[in-house]
Coordinates of C-alpha atoms and ligand atoms in Angstrom, one line a residue:
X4 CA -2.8 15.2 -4.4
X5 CA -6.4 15.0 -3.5
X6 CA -5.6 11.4 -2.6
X7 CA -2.6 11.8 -0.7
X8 CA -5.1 14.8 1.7
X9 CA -7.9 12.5 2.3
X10 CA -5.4 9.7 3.6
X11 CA -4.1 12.5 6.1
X12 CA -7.6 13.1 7.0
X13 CA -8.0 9.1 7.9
X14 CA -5.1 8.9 9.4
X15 CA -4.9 12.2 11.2
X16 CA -8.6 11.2 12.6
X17 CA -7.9 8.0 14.0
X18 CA -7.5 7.1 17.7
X19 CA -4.2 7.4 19.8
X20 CA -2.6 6.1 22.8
X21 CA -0.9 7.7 25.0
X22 CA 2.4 6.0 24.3
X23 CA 2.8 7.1 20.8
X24 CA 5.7 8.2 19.9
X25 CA 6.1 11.9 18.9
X26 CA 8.7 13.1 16.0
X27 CA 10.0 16.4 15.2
X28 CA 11.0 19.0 12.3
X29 CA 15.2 19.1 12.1
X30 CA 15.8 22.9 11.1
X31 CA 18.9 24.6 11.9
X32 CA 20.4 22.1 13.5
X33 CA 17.5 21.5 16.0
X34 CA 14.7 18.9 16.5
X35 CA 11.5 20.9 17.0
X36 CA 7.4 20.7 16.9
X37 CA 5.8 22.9 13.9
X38 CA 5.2 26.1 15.3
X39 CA 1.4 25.6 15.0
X40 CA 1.5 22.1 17.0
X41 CA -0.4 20.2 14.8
X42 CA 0.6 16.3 14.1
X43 CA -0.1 13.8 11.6
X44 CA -0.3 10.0 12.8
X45 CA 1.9 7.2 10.5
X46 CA -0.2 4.0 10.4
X47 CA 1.4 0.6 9.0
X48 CA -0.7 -0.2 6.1
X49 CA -0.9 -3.5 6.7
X50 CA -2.2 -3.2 10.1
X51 CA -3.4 -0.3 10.7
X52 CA -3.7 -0.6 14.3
X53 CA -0.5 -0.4 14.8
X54 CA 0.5 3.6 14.9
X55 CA 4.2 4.2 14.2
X56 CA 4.4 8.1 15.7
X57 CA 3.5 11.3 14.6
X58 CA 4.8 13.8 13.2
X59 CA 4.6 17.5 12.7
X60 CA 1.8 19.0 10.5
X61 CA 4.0 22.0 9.2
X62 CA 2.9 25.1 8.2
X63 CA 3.7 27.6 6.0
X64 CA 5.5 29.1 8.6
X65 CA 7.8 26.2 9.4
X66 CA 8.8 25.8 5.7
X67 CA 9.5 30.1 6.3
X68 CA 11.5 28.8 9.1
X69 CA 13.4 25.8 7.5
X70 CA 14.2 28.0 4.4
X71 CA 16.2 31.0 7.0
X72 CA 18.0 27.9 8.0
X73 CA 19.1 27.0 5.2
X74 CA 19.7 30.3 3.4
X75 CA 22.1 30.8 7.3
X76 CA 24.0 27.5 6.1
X77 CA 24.4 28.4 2.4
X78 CA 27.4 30.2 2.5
X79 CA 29.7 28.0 5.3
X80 CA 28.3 25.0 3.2
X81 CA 29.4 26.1 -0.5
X82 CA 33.1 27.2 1.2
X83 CA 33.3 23.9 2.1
X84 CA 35.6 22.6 0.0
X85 CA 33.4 19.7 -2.0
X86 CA 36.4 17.2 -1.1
X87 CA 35.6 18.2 2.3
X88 CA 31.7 18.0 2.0
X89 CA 32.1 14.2 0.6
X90 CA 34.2 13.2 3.7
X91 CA 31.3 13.8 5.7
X92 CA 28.7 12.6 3.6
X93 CA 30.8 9.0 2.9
X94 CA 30.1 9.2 7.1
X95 CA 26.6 9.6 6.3
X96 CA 26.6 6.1 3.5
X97 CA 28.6 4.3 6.8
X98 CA 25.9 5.3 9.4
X99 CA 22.8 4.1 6.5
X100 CA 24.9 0.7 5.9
X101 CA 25.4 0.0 10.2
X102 CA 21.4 0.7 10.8
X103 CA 20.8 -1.2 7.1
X104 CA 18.4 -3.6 9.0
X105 CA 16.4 -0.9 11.5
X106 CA 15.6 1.5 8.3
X107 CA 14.3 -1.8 6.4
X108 CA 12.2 -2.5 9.5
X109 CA 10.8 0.5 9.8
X110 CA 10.5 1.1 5.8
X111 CA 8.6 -2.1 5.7
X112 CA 6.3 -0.6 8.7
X113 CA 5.3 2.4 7.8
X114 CA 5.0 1.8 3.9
X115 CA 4.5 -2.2 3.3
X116 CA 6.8 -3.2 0.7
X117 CA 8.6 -6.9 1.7
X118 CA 11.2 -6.5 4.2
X119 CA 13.2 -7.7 0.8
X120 CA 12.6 -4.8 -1.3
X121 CA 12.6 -2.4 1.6
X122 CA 16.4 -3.3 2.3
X123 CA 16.8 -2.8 -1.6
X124 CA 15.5 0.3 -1.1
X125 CA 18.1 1.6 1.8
X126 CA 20.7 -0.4 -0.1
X127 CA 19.5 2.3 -3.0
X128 CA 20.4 5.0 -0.8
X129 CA 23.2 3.5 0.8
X130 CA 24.7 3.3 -3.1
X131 CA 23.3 6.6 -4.1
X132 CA 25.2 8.1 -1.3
X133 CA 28.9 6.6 -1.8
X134 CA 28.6 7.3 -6.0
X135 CA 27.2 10.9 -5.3
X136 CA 30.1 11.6 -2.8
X137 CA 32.5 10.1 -4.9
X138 CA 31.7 13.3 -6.4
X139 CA 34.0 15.2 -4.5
X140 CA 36.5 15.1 -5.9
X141 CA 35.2 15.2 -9.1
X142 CA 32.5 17.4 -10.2
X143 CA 34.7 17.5 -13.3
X144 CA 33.7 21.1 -15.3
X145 CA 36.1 21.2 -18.6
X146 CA 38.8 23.3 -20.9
X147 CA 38.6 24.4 -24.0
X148 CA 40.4 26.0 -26.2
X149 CA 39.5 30.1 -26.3
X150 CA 38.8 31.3 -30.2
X151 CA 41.6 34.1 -29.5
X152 CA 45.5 33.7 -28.9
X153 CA 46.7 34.3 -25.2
X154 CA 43.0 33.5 -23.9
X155 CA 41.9 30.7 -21.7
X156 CA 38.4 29.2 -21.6
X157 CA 36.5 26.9 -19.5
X158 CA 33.7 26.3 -17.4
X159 CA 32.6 25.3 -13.6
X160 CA 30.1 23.8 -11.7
X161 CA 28.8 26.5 -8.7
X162 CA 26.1 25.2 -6.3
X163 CA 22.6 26.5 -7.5
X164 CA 21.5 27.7 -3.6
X165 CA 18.4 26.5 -1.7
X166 CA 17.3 23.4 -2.8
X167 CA 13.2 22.2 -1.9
X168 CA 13.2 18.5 -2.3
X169 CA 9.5 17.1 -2.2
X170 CA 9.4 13.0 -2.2
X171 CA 6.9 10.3 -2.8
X172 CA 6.3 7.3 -0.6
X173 CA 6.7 4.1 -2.8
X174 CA 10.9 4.9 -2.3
X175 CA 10.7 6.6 0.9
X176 CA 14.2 6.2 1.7
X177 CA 16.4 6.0 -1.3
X178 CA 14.1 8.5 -3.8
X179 CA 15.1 11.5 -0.9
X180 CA 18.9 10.1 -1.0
X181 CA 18.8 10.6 -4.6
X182 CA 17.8 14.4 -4.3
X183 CA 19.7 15.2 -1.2
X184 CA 23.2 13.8 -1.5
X185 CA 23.8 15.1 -4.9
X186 CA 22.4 18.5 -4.1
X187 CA 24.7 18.3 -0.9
X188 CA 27.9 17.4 -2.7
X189 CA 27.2 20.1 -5.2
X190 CA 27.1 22.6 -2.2
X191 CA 24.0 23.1 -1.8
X192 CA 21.7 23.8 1.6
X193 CA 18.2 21.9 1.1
X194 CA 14.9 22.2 2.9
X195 CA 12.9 18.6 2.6
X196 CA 9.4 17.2 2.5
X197 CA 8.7 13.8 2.8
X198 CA 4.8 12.2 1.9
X199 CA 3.0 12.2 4.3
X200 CA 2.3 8.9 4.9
X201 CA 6.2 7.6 4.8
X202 CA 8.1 10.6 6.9
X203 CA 10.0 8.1 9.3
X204 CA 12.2 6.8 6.5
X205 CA 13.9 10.4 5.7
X206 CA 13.2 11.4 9.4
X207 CA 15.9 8.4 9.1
X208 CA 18.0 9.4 6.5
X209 CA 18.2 13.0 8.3
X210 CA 19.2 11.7 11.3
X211 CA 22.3 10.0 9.4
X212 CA 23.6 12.8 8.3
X213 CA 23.3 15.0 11.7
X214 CA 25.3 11.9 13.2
X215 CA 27.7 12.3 10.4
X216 CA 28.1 15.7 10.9
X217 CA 26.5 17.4 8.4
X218 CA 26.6 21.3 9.6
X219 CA 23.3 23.0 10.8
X220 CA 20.6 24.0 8.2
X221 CA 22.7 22.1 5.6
X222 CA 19.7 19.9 5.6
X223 CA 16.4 20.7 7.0
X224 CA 13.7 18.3 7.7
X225 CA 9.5 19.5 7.1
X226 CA 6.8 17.1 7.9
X227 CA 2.9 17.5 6.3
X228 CA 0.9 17.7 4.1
X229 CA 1.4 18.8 0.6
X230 CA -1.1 21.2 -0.2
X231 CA 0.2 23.1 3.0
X232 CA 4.0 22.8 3.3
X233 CA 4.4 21.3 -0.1
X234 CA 3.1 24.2 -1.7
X235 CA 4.5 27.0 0.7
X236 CA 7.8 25.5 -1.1
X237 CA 6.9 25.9 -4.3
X238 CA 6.0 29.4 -3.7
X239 CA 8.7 30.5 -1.6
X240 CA 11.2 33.0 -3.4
X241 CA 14.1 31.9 -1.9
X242 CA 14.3 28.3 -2.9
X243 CA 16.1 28.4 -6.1
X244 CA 15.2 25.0 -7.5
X245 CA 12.6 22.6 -6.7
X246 CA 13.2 18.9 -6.9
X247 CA 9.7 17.1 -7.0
X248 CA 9.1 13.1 -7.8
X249 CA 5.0 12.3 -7.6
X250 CA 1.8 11.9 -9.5
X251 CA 1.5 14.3 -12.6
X252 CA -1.2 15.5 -11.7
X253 CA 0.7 17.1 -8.6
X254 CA 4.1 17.5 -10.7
X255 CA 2.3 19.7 -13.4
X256 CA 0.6 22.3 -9.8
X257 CA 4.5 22.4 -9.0
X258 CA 5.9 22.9 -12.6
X259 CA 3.4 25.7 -12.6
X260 CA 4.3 27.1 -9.4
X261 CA 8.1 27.2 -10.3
X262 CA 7.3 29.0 -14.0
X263 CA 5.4 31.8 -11.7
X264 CA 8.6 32.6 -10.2
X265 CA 10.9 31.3 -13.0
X266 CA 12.6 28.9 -10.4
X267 CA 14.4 25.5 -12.0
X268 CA 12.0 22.8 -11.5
X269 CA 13.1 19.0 -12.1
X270 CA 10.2 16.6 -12.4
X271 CA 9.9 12.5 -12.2
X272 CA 6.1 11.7 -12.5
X273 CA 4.4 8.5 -13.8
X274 CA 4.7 5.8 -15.9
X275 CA 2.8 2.6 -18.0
X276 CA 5.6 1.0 -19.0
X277 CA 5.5 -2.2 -21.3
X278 CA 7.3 -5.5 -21.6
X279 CA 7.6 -6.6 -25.1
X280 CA 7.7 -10.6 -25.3
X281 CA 8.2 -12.1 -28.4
X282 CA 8.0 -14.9 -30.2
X283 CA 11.2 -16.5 -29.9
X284 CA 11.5 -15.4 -25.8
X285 CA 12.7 -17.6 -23.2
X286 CA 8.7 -17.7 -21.6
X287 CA 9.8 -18.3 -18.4
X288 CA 12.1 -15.8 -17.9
X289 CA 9.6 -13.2 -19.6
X290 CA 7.1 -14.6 -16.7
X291 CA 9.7 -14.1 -14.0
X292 CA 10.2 -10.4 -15.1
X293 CA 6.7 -9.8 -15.3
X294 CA 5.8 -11.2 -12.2
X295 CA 8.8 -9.3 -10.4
X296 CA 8.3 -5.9 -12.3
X297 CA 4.1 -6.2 -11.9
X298 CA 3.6 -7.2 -8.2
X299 CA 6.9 -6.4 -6.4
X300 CA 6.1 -3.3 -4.1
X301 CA 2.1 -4.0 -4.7
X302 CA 2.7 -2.4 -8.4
X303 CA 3.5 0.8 -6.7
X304 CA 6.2 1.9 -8.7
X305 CA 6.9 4.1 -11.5
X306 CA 8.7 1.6 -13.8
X307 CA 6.3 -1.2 -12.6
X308 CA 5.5 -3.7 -15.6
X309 CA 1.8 -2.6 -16.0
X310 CA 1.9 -3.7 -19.9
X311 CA 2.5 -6.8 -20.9
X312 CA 2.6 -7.3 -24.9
X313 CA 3.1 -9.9 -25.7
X314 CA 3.6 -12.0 -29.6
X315 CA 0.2 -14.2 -30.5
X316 CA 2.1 -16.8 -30.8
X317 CA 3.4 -17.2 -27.1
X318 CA 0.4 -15.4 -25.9
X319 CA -1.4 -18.5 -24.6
X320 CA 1.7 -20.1 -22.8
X321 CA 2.8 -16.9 -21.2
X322 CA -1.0 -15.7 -19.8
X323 CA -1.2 -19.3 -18.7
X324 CA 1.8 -19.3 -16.9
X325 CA 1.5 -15.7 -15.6
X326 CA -2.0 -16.5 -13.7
X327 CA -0.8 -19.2 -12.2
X328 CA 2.6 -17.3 -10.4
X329 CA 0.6 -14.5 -9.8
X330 CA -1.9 -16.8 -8.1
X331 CA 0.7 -18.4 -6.3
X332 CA 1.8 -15.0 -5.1
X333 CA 1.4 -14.8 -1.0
X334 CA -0.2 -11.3 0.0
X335 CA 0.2 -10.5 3.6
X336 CA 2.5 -8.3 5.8
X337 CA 5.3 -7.5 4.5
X338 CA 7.5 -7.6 7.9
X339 CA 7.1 -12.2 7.1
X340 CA 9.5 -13.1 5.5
X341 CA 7.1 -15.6 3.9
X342 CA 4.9 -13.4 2.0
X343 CA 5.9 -11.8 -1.5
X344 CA 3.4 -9.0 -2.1
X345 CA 2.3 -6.3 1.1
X346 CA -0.3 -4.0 1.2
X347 CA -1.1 -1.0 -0.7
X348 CA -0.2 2.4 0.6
X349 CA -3.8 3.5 1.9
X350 CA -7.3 3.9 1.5
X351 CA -7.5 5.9 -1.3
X352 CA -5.2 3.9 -3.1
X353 CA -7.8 0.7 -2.5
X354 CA -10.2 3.0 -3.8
X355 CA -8.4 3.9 -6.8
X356 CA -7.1 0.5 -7.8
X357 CA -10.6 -1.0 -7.1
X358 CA -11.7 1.4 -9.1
X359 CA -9.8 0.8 -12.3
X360 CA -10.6 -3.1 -11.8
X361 CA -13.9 -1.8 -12.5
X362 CA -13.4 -0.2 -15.4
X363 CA -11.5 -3.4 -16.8
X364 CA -14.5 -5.9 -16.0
X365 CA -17.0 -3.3 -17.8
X366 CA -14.1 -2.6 -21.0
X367 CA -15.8 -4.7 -23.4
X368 CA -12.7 -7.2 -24.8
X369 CA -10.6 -7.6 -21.4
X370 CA -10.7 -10.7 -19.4
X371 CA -10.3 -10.7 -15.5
X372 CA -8.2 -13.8 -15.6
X373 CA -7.2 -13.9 -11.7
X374 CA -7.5 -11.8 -8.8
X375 CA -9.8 -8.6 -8.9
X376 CA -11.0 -8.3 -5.1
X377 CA -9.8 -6.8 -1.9
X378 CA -8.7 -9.1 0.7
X379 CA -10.7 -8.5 4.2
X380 CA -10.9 -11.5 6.0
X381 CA -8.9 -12.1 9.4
X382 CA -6.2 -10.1 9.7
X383 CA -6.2 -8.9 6.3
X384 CA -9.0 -6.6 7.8
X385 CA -7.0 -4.6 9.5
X386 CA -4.7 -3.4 6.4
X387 CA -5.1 -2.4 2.4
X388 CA -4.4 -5.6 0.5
X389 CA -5.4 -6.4 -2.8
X390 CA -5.3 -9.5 -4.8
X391 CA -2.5 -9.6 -7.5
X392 CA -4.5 -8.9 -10.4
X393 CA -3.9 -10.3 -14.4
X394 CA -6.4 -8.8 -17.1
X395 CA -5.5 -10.2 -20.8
X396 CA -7.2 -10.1 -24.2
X397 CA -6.8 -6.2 -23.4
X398 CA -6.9 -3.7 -26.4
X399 CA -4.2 -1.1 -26.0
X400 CA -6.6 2.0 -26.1
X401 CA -8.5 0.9 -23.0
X402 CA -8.3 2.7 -20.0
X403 CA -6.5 0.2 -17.7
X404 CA -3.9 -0.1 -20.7
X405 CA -3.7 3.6 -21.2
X406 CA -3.8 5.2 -16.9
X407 CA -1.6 4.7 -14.6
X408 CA -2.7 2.3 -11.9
X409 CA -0.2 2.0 -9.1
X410 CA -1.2 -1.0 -7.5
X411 CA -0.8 -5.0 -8.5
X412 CA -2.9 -5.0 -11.5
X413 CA -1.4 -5.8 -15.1
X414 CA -2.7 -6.3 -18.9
X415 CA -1.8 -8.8 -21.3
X416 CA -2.1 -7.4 -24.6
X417 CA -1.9 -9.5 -27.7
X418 CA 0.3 -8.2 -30.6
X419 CA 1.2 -9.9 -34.6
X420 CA 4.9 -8.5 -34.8
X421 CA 7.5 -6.4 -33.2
X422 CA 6.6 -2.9 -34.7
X423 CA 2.9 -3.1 -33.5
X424 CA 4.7 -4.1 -30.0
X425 CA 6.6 -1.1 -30.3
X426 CA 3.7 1.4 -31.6
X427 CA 1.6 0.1 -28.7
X428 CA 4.7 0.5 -26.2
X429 CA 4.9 4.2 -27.5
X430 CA 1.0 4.6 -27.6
X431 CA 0.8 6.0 -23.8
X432 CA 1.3 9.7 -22.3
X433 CA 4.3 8.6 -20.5
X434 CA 8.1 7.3 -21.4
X435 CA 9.9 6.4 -18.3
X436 CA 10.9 2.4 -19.4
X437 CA 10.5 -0.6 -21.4
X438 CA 11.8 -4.3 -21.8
X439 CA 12.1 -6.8 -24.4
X440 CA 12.3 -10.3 -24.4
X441 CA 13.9 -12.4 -27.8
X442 CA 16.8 -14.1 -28.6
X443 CA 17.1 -12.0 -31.6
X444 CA 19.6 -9.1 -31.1
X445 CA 18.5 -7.3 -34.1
X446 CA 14.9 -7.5 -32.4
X447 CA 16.7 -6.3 -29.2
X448 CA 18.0 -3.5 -30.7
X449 CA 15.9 -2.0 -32.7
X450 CA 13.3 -2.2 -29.9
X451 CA 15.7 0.0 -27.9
X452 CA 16.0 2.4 -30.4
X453 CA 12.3 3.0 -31.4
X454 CA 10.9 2.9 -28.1
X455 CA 10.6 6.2 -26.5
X456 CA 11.7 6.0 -23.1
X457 CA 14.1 7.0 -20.7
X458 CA 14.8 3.5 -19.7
X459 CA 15.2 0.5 -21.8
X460 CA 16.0 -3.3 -20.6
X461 CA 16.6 -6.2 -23.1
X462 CA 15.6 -9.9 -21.6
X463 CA 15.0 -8.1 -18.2
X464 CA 11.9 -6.9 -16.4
X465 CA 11.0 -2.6 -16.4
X466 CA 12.3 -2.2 -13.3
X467 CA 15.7 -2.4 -11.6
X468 CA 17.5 0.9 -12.2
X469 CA 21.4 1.3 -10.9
X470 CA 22.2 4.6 -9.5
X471 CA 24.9 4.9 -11.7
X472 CA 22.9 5.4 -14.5
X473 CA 20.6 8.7 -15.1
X474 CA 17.4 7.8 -14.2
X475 CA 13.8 9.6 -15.7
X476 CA 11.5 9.6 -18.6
X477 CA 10.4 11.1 -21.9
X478 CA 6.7 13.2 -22.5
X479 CA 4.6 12.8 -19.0
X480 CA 7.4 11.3 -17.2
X481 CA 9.3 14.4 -16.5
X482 CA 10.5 17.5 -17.7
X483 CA 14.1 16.6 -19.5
X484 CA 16.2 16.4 -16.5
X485 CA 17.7 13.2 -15.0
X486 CA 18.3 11.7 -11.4
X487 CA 21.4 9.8 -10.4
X488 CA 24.2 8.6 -12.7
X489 CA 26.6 12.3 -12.9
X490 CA 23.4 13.9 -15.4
X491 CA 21.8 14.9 -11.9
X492 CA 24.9 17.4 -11.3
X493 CA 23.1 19.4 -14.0
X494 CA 20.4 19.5 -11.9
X495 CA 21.5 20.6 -8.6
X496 CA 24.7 23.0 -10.2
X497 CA 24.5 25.6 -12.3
X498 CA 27.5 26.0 -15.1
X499 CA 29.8 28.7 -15.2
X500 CA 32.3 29.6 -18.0
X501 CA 34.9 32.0 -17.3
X502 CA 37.3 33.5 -19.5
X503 CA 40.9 34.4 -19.1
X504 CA 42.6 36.9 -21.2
X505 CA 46.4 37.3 -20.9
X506 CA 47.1 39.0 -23.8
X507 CA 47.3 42.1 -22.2
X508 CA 45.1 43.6 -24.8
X509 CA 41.7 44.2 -26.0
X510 CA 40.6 41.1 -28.0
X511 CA 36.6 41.0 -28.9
X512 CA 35.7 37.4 -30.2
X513 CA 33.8 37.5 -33.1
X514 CA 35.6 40.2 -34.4
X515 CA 39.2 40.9 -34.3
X516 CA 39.8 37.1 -35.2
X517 CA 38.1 37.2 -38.2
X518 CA 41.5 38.7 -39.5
X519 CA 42.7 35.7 -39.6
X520 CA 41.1 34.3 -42.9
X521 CA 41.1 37.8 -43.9
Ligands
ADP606 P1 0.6 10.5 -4.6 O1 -0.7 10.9 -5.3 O2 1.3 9.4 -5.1 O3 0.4 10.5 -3.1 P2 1.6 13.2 -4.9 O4 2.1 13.6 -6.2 O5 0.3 13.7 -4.4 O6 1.6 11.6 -4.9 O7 2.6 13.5 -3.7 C1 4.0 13.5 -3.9 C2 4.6 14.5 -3.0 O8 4.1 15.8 -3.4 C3 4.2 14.3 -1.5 O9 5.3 14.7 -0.7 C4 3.1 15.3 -1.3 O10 2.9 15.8 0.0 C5 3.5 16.5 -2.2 N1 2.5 17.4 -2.7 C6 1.2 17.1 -2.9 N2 0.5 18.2 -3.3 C7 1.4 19.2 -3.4 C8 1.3 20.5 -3.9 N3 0.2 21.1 -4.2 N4 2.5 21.3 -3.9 C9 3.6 20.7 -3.5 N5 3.8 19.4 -3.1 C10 2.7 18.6 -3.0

């Protein structure tokens, strides 16, 4: 959180021309400044001369604002009948697919990732938002039989109210989709909060849905900062639930908030998530996946490969091979189609990543065996890049095998046999996913079972979730509640069972049909 404020600062503090382009709140239907008129600047990491717009630097009293809005909306919304609520959110998956290539763009812009990966990432939301509409004319409750004759039982899903959806910026498109279509199909009215150094990617996904209709203060847009209108969210007593994917360290200030107020709170936080490779792996392919799942979006993501463990036996042919992809890596802007690895996010991040390469060089076993320095010459001057970065000979309890990085740095560690690979996989605060690589589908499996994650991928890298599949983690990864696949319908409903008696009697369960055994 501290991070993610002094970045604001930076930003917020640089200069401005005159032609920059100025961006607006979306409550109730409206586009408007925050009441207070204060703006934060987005700058393209990887040149940071380039200033994409600013946006509004909401207060407490905008959030106030965007709530009404959306408490106005709750009860038009939830009569909507959910058939009727997918029809215009399918619109909303239609409008994402046509501007596909302008949300990359601009993804790629204001956050770095390749123009690639940025496209995966509104393909994400593009999928998210069919599936979660699909949910229409689903949102399947169930029967079952009642414990007394002439009695019917069964249970519903109702909306859970106002929704407060607060987002990271490594997904800045698909991670909102995720938390606002579902809550929208369940018939719920959401206020939400982009980071604040990715706002024009949901600024874009809002947009979609007041083209496809969506009804005023369904969905209400609040730029700023998170200590400000982040945590006027968390406070406020009329948002039922809040939806929050981020750093633990900020997760566990909301998680608090919410238990003040007993309001549902569904967390995704960190990860250090290992790929197992043993000794009978197809190398290369382990390589690939580790290359793909350490550097792709600069390391920046919560599943990113940031353990590699990897059987002594293969350990010199793999960290061999390893060093020399990553080396081969090209770091640059992300909008050429040439280069595979952009910037990181800001200047703190540089800090922070610098910092743990640091601590690597000084940890007593670990080798820096390529990269290790911050890129400044020439252009690179003008953004955050770092060099991909490969420590091996790393002993699981060290720090840069144990914290969560978030930028392109990874650590080989050396292991004798599959259940030390798997003790050292679980041997972190977090559980979001891990990989294997063998040929050996006993090995395969029993990896799955013993490793504690919420994510598990055999002879594939850590990354690459499908929205049709719940997505989150065990211990420090969350707090027991999934995204995507249909499990995020328990988040954003809440059930309700209902009982029918047509007996035309009193019946009490429990009790009068006990006479039935006597
Ligand atoms: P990072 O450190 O990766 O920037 P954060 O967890 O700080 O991640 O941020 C994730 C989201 O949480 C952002 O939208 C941010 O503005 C928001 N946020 C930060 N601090 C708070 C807070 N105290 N209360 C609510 N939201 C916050």
């Amino acid at each position: 959180m501290a991070q993610a404020k002094k970045a604001l600062a930076k930003k917020a503090g640089a200069s401005r021309t005159a032609r920059t382009k100025s961006f607006s709140n979306y409550i109730g239907g409206e586009w408007v400044a925050s009441a207070a008129g204060d703006w934060l600047e987005n700058r393209n990491p990887a040149d940071t001369r380039d200033v994409i717009g600013r946006f509004p630097q909401s207060t407490a009293a905008d959030v106030d604002r965007a709530v009404a809005a959306a408490a106005e909306a709750f009860d038009g919304w939830r009569h909507t009948p959910a058939p009727r609520r997918a029809e215009i959110l399918y619109r909303v998956g239609e409008i994402l697919m046509r501007d596909k290539e302008k949300y990359t763009r601009d993804m790629t812009r204001e956050m770095g990732k390749v123009l690639k990966e940025a496209g995966g990432d509104v393909q994400e939301a593009i999928d998210c938002t069919y599936y979660a509409a699909g949910e229409g004319r689903r949102l399947h409750g169930f029967t079952t039989p009642a414990e007394m004759p002439n009695k019917f039982a069964m249970c519903v899903r109702q909306p859970i109210g106002l929704c407060g959806l607060i987002t990271p910026w490594n997904f800045p498109m698909a991670i909102p989709s995720w938390k606002m279509i579902p809550a929208l199909i369940c018939g719920n009215t959401v206020v939400i909060k982009p980071a604040e150094d990715t706002p024009l990617s949901t600024y874009n996904l809002v947009k979609a849905c007041e083209e496809a209709g969506v009804p005023p203060g369904v969905v209400n847009l609040v730029t700023g900062d998170g200590a400000v209108a982040g945590r006027r969210m968390t406070d406020h007593p009329a948002l039922r639930l809040i939806s929050f994917t981020g750093s633990t360290e900020t997760g566990r200030l909301v998680a608090l908030a919410c238990a003040d107020r007993n309001a549902v709170c569904s967390l995704e936080m960190g990860g250090k998530n290992a790929i197992i490779v043993m000794d009978d792996a197809d190398v290369d392919n382990a390589v690939e996946g580790a290359v793909w799942g350490a550097f792709g979006t600069s390391g920046q993501r919560c599943t990113a490969s940031s353990r590699l463990i990897v059987h002594k036996k293969v350990y010199k042919e793999f960290s061999r091979k390893l060093v020399a992809r990553a080396q081969a890596l090209r770091v640059g802007n992300g909008a050429d189609p040439k280069v595979d690895v952009g910037p990181v996010i800001n200047q703190d991040a540089v800090q922070k990543i610098m910092r743990y390469i640091e601590i690597g060089q000084k940890e007593d076993q670990a080798t820096l065996a390529c990269g290790g320095h911050r890129l400044t010459k020439g252009d690179y001057g003008h953004g955050y890049f770092i060099e991909p970065t490969v420590f091996t000979d790393v002993a699981p309890d060290m720090r840069i095998a144990q914290e969560e990085i978030f930028g392109p740095v990874t650590s080989v560690i050396p292991t004798k046999s599959l259940d030390e690979a798997v003790e050292i996989a679980n041997g972190v605060q977090y559980g979001l996913s891990a990989a294997i690589y063998t040929q050996d589908v006993n090995r395969a499996f029993q990896a799955m079972n013993e490793t504690y994650t919420g994510i598990f991928y055999v002879n594939a890298s850590t990354i690459g979730a499908e929205v049709h599949l719940p997505f989150g983690g065990t211990k420090g990864t969350g707090n027991g509640h999934r995204e995507a696949g249909t499990q995020v319908l328990d988040i954003f409903s809440e059930w309700k069972s209902i009982y029918v008696d047509y007996s035309g009697k009193l019946q009490r369960a429990q009790i009068d049909n006990k006479k039935a055994i006597g």
